[in-house]
XYZ file of C-alpha atoms in Angstrom:
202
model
C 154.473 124.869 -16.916
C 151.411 125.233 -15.101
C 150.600 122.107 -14.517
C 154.122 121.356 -12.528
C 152.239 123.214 -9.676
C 149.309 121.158 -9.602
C 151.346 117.744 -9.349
C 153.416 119.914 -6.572
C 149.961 120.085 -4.698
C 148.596 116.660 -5.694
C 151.585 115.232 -3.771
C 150.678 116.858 -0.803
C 146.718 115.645 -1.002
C 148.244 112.002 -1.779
C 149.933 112.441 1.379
C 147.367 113.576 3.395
C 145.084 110.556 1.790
C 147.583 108.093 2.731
C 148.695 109.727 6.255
C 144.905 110.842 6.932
C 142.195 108.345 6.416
C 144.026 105.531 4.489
C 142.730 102.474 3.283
C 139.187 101.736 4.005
C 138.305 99.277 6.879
C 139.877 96.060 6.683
C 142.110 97.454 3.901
C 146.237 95.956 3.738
C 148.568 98.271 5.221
C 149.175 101.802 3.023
C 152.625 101.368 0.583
C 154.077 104.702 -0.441
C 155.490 105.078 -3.749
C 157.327 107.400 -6.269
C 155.250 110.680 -7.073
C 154.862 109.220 -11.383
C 153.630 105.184 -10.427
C 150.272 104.250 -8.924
C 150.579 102.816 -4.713
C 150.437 99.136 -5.070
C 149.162 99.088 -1.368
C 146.892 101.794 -1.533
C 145.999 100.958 -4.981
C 144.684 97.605 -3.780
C 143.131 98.750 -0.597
C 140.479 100.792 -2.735
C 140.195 98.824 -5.849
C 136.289 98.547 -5.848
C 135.359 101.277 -4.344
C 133.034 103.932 -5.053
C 134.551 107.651 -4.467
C 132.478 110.933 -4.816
C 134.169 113.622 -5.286
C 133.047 117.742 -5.571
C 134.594 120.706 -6.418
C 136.349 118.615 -9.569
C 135.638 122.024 -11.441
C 137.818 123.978 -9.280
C 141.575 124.231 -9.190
C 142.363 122.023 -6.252
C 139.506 119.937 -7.304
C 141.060 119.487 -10.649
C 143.935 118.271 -8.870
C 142.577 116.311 -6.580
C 140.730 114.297 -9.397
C 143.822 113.930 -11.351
C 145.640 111.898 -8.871
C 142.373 109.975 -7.653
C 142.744 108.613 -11.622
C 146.215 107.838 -11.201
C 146.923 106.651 -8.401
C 143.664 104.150 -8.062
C 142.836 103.042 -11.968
C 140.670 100.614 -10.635
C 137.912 102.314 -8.870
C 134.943 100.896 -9.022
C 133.000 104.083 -9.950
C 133.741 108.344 -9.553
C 130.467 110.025 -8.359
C 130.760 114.020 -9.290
C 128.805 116.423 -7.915
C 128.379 119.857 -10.009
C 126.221 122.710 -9.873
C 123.898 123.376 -12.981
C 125.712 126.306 -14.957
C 123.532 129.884 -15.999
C 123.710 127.635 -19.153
C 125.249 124.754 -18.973
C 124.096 121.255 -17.852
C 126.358 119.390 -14.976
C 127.349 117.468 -17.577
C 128.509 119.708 -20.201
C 130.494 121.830 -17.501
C 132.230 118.870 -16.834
C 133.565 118.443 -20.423
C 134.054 122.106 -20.952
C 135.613 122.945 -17.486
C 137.346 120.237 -16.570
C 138.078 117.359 -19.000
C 139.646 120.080 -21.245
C 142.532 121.345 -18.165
C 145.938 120.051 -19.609
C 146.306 118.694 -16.006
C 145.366 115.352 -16.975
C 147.786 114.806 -19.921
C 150.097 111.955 -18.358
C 146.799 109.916 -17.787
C 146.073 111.205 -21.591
C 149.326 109.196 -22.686
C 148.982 106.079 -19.906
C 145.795 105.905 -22.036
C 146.582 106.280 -25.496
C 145.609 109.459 -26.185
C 143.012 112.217 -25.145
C 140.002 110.573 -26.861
C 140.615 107.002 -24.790
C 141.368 108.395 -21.682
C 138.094 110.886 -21.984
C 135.773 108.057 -23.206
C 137.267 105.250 -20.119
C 136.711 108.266 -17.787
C 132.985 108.911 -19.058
C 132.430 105.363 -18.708
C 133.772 105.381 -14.997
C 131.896 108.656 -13.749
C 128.789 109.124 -12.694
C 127.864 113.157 -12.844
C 125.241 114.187 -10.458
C 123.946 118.253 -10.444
C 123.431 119.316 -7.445
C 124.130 122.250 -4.816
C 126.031 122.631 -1.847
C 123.620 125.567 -0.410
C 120.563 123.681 -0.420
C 119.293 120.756 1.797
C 119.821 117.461 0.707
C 122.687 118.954 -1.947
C 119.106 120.071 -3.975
C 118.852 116.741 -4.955
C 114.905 114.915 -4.902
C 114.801 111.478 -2.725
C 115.686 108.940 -5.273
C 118.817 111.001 -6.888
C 119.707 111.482 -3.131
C 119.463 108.252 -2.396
C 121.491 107.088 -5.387
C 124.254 109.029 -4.827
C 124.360 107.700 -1.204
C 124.092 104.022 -2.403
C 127.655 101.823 -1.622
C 129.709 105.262 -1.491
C 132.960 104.488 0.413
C 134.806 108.006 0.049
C 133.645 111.378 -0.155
C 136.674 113.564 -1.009
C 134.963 117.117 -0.767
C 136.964 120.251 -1.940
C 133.750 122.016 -3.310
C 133.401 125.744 -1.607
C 132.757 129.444 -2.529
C 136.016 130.789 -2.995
C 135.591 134.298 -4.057
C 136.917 137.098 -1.792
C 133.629 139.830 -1.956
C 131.157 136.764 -1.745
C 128.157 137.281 0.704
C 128.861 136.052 3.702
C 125.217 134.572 4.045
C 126.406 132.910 0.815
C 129.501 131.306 1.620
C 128.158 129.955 5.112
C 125.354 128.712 3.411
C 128.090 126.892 0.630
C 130.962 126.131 3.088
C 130.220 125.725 6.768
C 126.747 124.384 5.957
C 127.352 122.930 2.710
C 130.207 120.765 4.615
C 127.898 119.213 7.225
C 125.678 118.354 4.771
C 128.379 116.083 3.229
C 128.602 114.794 6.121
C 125.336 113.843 6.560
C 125.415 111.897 3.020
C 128.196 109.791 4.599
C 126.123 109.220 7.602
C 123.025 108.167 5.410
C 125.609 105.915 3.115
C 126.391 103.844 6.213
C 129.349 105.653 7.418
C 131.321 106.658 4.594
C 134.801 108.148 5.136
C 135.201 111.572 4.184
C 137.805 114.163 3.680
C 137.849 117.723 3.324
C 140.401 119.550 1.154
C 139.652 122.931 2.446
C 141.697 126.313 1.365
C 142.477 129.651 2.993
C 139.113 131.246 0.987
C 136.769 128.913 2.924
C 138.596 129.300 6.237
């Protein structure tokens, strides 16, 4: 199936999140488990937290946000950052684009169905639109400022992945639009990040 794949890859990002940055400061030691149960250890070490995450409407980002849900059910709260669509809100790209990928269908069932596990998610997630490519992620002050407030993790696998793309484009989007992210962690106090990168970007 085609999501076998995508828990194939989400095992190696759960590595590199456990071997990488691991828990936040002060956090217990990391405990590795089986690929289908949460970490206990890691679990614990970032119950509370607050986690943005981009790129969630992308493939690895898709991934990525699947095993975020599993393997740490009690984040505090998921900060997403999307660009606006041609026609489409932030928010309605996130229901169409990504809440709708049959990726997240074990979390479906530790839920009790699609409808549950889509409304706890809602609840949980905070959707902010904004853009890579511009200065301060093309976000005014205050929603900047919000989105920096009490983050602990930015995971960011957001990038221009298409192979023709302008190259003024894709620096703009992917060197740029990475030190940029960077900056938000600086102006949240020193959040951690980590970059799920791919060969397109590189």
């Amino acid at each position: 199936s085609s999501v076998r794949p995508c828990l194939r890859t989400a095992r190696a990002l759960r590595s590199k999140m456990e071997g990488g940055i691991g828990p936040p400061a002060g956090g217990p030691a990391v405990e590795v488990a089986s690929e289908d149960t949460p970490s206990g250890g890691v679990a614990s070490a970032y119950r509370g937290r607050i986690v943005l995450v981009t790129g969630v409407s992308g493939f690895l980002g898709k991934v990525l946000l699947e095993r975020l849900l599993w393997e740490f059910p009690d984040l505090k709260e998921l900060r997403l950052l999307l660009r606006c669509g041609s026609h489409a809100t932030p928010q309605l790209r996130f229901r169409e684009e990504v809440l709708s990928s049959p990726i997240f269908s074990r979390l479906e069932g530790r839920h009790g169905g699609r409808a549950a596990f889509q409304t706890q998610l809602l609840a949980k997630a905070r959707i902010f639109g904004g853009d890579l490519a511009h200065d301060g992620l093309g976000l005014d002050g205050d929603a900047y400022a919000v989105l920096a407030s009490g983050l602990d993790l930015i995971l960011h696998s957001a990038a221009l992945v298409s192979w023709d793309e302008r190259l003024d484009s894709s620096l703009r989007s992917n060197t740029l639009g990475a030190r940029r992210m960077l900056e938000l962690a600086k102006h949240a106090g020193g959040a951690r990040m980590m970059h799920v990168s791919s060969a397109f970007v590189h």
